[in-house]
CSV table of C-alpha atoms and ligand atoms in Angstrom, one decimal:
chain,number,residue,atom,x,y,z
A,1,MET,CA,-20.2,28.3,19.2
A,2,ALA,CA,-16.6,26.5,19.2
A,3,ASN,CA,-16.6,23.6,17.0
A,4,PRO,CA,-17.9,20.6,19.7
A,5,ILE,CA,-15.7,18.4,17.2
A,6,LYS,CA,-11.9,18.6,18.7
A,7,TYR,CA,-10.4,15.7,16.4
A,8,LYS,CA,-11.1,16.3,12.8
A,9,THR,CA,-9.3,13.3,11.6
A,10,ALA,CA,-10.2,9.7,12.6
A,11,VAL,CA,-8.4,6.4,11.4
A,12,TYR,CA,-10.3,3.4,10.4
A,13,PRO,CA,-8.0,0.6,10.5
A,14,GLY,CA,-8.9,-3.1,9.6
A,15,SER,CA,-8.2,-5.9,7.1
A,16,PHE,CA,-10.9,-5.1,4.5
A,17,ASP,CA,-10.2,-8.5,2.7
A,18,PRO,CA,-12.3,-7.2,1.0
A,19,VAL,CA,-14.2,-4.3,1.5
A,20,THR,CA,-18.2,-4.9,2.2
A,21,TYR,CA,-21.2,-2.9,2.4
A,22,GLY,CA,-20.7,-3.1,6.6
A,23,HIS,CA,-17.3,-1.5,6.0
A,24,LEU,CA,-18.8,1.5,4.0
A,25,ASP,CA,-21.4,2.0,6.0
A,26,VAL,CA,-19.3,2.5,9.1
A,27,LEU,CA,-16.9,5.0,7.1
A,28,LYS,CA,-19.8,6.9,5.7
A,29,ARG,CA,-21.0,7.5,9.3
A,30,SER,CA,-17.6,8.4,10.4
A,31,LEU,CA,-17.4,11.1,7.7
A,32,ASN,CA,-20.7,12.4,9.4
A,33,ILE,CA,-18.6,13.0,12.6
A,34,PHE,CA,-15.1,13.9,11.3
A,35,ASP,CA,-13.7,15.7,8.4
A,36,LYS,CA,-11.2,13.5,7.3
A,37,VAL,CA,-11.2,9.5,7.7
A,38,VAL,CA,-7.9,7.9,7.1
A,39,VAL,CA,-8.8,3.9,6.2
A,40,ALA,CA,-5.7,2.1,7.2
A,41,VAL,CA,-5.7,-1.1,5.6
A,42,ALA,CA,-3.4,-3.8,7.9
A,43,CYS,CA,-0.9,-6.2,6.7
A,44,ASN,CA,-0.4,-9.1,9.5
A,45,LYS,CA,1.8,-12.0,8.3
A,46,LYS,CA,-0.2,-14.1,10.7
A,47,LYS,CA,-3.4,-13.3,8.8
A,48,PRO,CA,-4.1,-15.4,5.6
A,49,TYR,CA,-5.6,-12.6,3.7
A,50,LEU,CA,-7.1,-13.5,0.0
A,51,PHE,CA,-6.1,-10.1,-1.5
A,52,GLU,CA,-2.6,-8.7,-1.1
A,53,GLN,CA,-2.6,-5.3,0.7
A,54,SER,CA,-2.1,-3.2,-2.4
A,55,ALA,CA,-5.0,-5.0,-3.8
A,56,ARG,CA,-7.2,-4.5,-1.0
A,57,ILE,CA,-6.2,-0.5,-1.2
A,58,GLU,CA,-6.9,-0.2,-4.9
A,59,LEU,CA,-10.5,-2.0,-4.4
A,60,ILE,CA,-11.3,0.4,-1.7
A,61,ASN,CA,-10.2,3.2,-3.7
A,62,ALA,CA,-12.3,2.0,-6.8
A,63,VAL,CA,-15.5,1.3,-4.7
A,64,ILE,CA,-15.3,4.7,-3.0
A,65,LYS,CA,-14.7,6.3,-6.6
A,66,GLU,CA,-17.7,4.3,-7.8
A,67,ASP,CA,-20.2,5.0,-4.8
A,68,GLY,CA,-21.6,8.4,-5.5
A,69,GLY,CA,-22.8,8.4,-1.7
A,70,ILE,CA,-19.2,8.6,-0.5
A,71,ASP,CA,-17.4,12.2,-0.4
A,72,SER,CA,-14.1,10.7,-1.7
A,73,GLY,CA,-12.1,13.9,-1.3
A,74,ARG,CA,-12.5,13.4,2.7
A,75,ILE,CA,-10.9,10.0,2.7
A,76,ASN,CA,-7.4,8.8,2.3
A,77,VAL,CA,-6.8,5.1,1.8
A,78,VAL,CA,-3.4,3.9,3.1
A,79,GLY,CA,-1.1,0.7,3.9
A,80,LEU,CA,-0.5,0.3,7.5
A,81,LYS,CA,3.1,-0.8,8.4
A,82,GLY,CA,3.8,-1.7,12.1
A,83,LEU,CA,1.7,-0.5,15.3
A,84,LEU,CA,-1.2,1.1,14.5
A,85,VAL,CA,-0.9,3.6,17.8
A,86,LYS,CA,2.3,4.9,15.7
A,87,TYR,CA,0.7,5.5,12.5
A,88,VAL,CA,-2.0,7.4,14.3
A,89,GLU,CA,0.7,9.6,16.3
A,90,SER,CA,2.3,10.1,12.9
A,91,ILE,CA,-0.6,11.8,11.6
A,92,ASN,CA,-1.3,13.8,14.7
A,93,ALA,CA,-4.6,12.1,14.7
A,94,LYS,CA,-6.0,11.1,18.2
A,95,VAL,CA,-8.9,9.0,17.3
A,96,ILE,CA,-9.4,5.3,15.9
A,97,ILE,CA,-12.6,4.4,14.7
A,98,ARG,CA,-13.9,0.5,15.1
A,99,GLY,CA,-17.4,-1.3,14.2
A,100,LEU,CA,-19.1,-3.4,16.5
A,101,ARG,CA,-21.3,-6.4,15.0
A,102,ALA,CA,-22.1,-8.4,18.2
A,103,VAL,CA,-21.3,-9.2,21.4
A,104,SER,CA,-18.6,-11.7,19.9
A,105,ASP,CA,-16.6,-8.8,18.7
A,106,PHE,CA,-16.8,-7.2,21.9
A,107,GLU,CA,-13.8,-9.3,23.9
A,108,TYR,CA,-11.5,-8.7,20.8
A,109,GLU,CA,-12.1,-5.3,20.2
A,110,LEU,CA,-12.0,-4.4,23.9
A,111,GLN,CA,-8.6,-5.7,24.1
A,112,LEU,CA,-7.3,-4.2,21.1
A,113,ALA,CA,-8.8,-0.9,22.5
A,114,THR,CA,-7.2,-1.1,25.7
A,115,THR,CA,-4.0,-2.5,24.3
A,116,ASN,CA,-3.6,1.0,22.3
A,117,ARG,CA,-4.9,3.1,24.9
A,118,THR,CA,-2.0,1.4,27.1
A,119,LEU,CA,0.4,2.4,24.2
A,120,ASN,CA,-0.6,6.0,24.1
A,121,PRO,CA,-3.5,7.2,26.3
A,122,ASP,CA,-4.1,10.3,24.0
A,123,ILE,CA,-5.6,8.3,21.3
A,124,GLU,CA,-9.4,7.2,21.6
A,125,THR,CA,-10.7,4.2,20.2
A,126,ILE,CA,-14.4,5.0,19.1
A,127,PHE,CA,-17.0,2.1,18.3
A,128,MET,CA,-19.8,2.3,15.8
A,129,MET,CA,-22.3,0.1,16.0
A,130,THR,CA,-23.2,-1.9,13.0
A,131,ALA,CA,-26.2,-1.0,11.0
A,132,GLU,CA,-28.7,-3.9,11.8
A,133,LYS,CA,-28.9,-5.1,8.1
A,134,TYR,CA,-25.1,-5.4,8.3
A,135,SER,CA,-24.9,-7.2,11.7
A,136,PHE,CA,-24.6,-10.5,10.0
A,137,LEU,CA,-22.0,-9.4,7.5
A,138,SER,CA,-18.3,-10.1,7.3
A,139,SER,CA,-15.4,-10.0,4.7
A,140,THR,CA,-15.2,-13.9,5.9
A,141,ILE,CA,-18.8,-14.5,5.1
A,142,VAL,CA,-18.7,-12.6,1.8
A,143,LYS,CA,-15.5,-14.9,0.8
A,144,GLU,CA,-17.6,-18.1,1.7
A,145,ILE,CA,-20.5,-17.5,0.2
A,146,SER,CA,-18.9,-16.4,-3.2
A,147,ARG,CA,-16.5,-19.6,-3.2
A,148,LEU,CA,-19.6,-21.6,-3.1
A,149,GLY,CA,-21.2,-19.8,-5.6
A,150,GLY,CA,-23.6,-17.7,-3.9
A,151,ASP,CA,-25.3,-14.3,-4.5
A,152,ILE,CA,-23.5,-11.4,-2.8
A,153,SER,CA,-24.9,-8.7,-4.6
A,154,SER,CA,-26.4,-7.2,-1.3
A,155,MET,CA,-23.3,-7.4,0.7
A,156,VAL,CA,-20.7,-5.9,-1.3
A,157,PRO,CA,-20.4,-3.4,-4.4
A,158,SER,CA,-20.4,-5.0,-7.5
A,159,ILE,CA,-16.6,-4.4,-8.1
A,160,ILE,CA,-15.6,-6.7,-5.3
A,161,ALA,CA,-18.2,-9.5,-6.6
A,162,GLU,CA,-16.8,-9.6,-9.4
A,163,GLU,CA,-13.0,-9.4,-8.5
A,164,LEU,CA,-14.1,-12.6,-6.0
A,165,SER,CA,-16.2,-14.2,-8.8
A,166,LYS,CA,-12.8,-14.6,-10.7
A,167,ILE,CA,-10.9,-16.0,-8.4
A,168,TYR,CA,-13.7,-18.8,-7.2
A,169,SER,CA,-14.5,-19.5,-10.6
A,170,LYS,CA,-11.4,-20.9,-11.2
A,171,GLY,CA,-11.6,-23.5,-8.2
A,172,GLU,CA,-13.8,-26.5,-7.8
A,173,ASN,CA,-16.7,-26.4,-5.1
A,174,ASP,CA,-17.3,-29.7,-3.4
A,175,GLU,CA,-17.6,-28.2,-0.1
A,176,THR,CA,-20.9,-27.5,1.9
A,177,LEU,CA,-22.0,-24.4,3.8
A,178,MET,CA,-24.9,-24.2,5.9
B,201,LIG,P1,-10.1,-6.8,11.3
B,201,LIG,O1,-9.2,-7.9,10.9
B,201,LIG,O2,-9.1,-5.7,11.8
B,201,LIG,O3,-11.3,-7.1,12.1
B,201,LIG,P2,-12.2,-6.0,9.4
B,201,LIG,O4,-11.8,-5.8,8.3
B,201,LIG,O5,-12.5,-7.7,9.6
B,201,LIG,O6,-10.5,-6.2,10.1
B,201,LIG,O7,-12.6,-5.2,10.0
B,201,LIG,C1,-12.6,-3.8,10.4
B,201,LIG,C2,-13.5,-3.3,11.0
B,201,LIG,O8,-14.7,-2.9,10.6
B,201,LIG,C3,-13.6,-3.8,12.8
B,201,LIG,O9,-13.7,-3.0,13.6
B,201,LIG,C4,-15.0,-4.6,12.2
B,201,LIG,O10,-15.8,-4.7,13.5
B,201,LIG,C5,-15.6,-3.5,11.5
B,201,LIG,N1,-16.8,-4.3,10.5
B,201,LIG,C6,-16.8,-5.4,9.7
B,201,LIG,N2,-17.8,-5.3,9.2
B,201,LIG,C7,-18.7,-4.6,10.0
B,201,LIG,C8,-19.9,-4.7,9.7
B,201,LIG,N3,-20.8,-5.5,9.0
B,201,LIG,N4,-20.6,-3.6,10.4
B,201,LIG,C9,-20.0,-2.9,11.2
B,201,LIG,N5,-18.9,-3.0,11.5
B,201,LIG,C10,-18.0,-3.7,10.7
């Protein structure tokens, strides 16, 4: 029987500022479907990232290397410049993976997917529903909790928790998060 999966490579783009267990779950599940997944780390001048693009790439690579459950040989982590669709075209891929956590993600993701399909109708965006236990999890929440000294060990790999605590242990916490 012919391989039902026509396209072997998928591109998983995002900020990954920093990478969380939610991202890793989507990545692992994508590897169950595709032979190769390219994690494309974005750099949008309008977004105030905590980690530089190069640091976000390094952290993802370090996490993948450490995680015994991920087939690192089938993952490529790259820095994205310019339009995502152009990058996807340049590597002859046809699939973009995005994760969906809640209805609140939907509108933005729909806009993004529709725009990308307008730019190139041959490239399809596939959505993965979050694993229930990560449905609340975002890089923003992780940074907020770490900033205020909370325990993020169930949300991110230890490498990430350590990097965040290095950054936030320097600052004073006189704010409240409820
Ligand atoms: P972006 O700035 O492009 O939204 P993110 O790093 O926040 O970048 O997210 C990248 C992708 O990963 C998005 O499609 C997002 O919905 C998905 N994602 C983030 N966190 C989770 C999670 N906990 N579960 C499932 N998908 C997630």
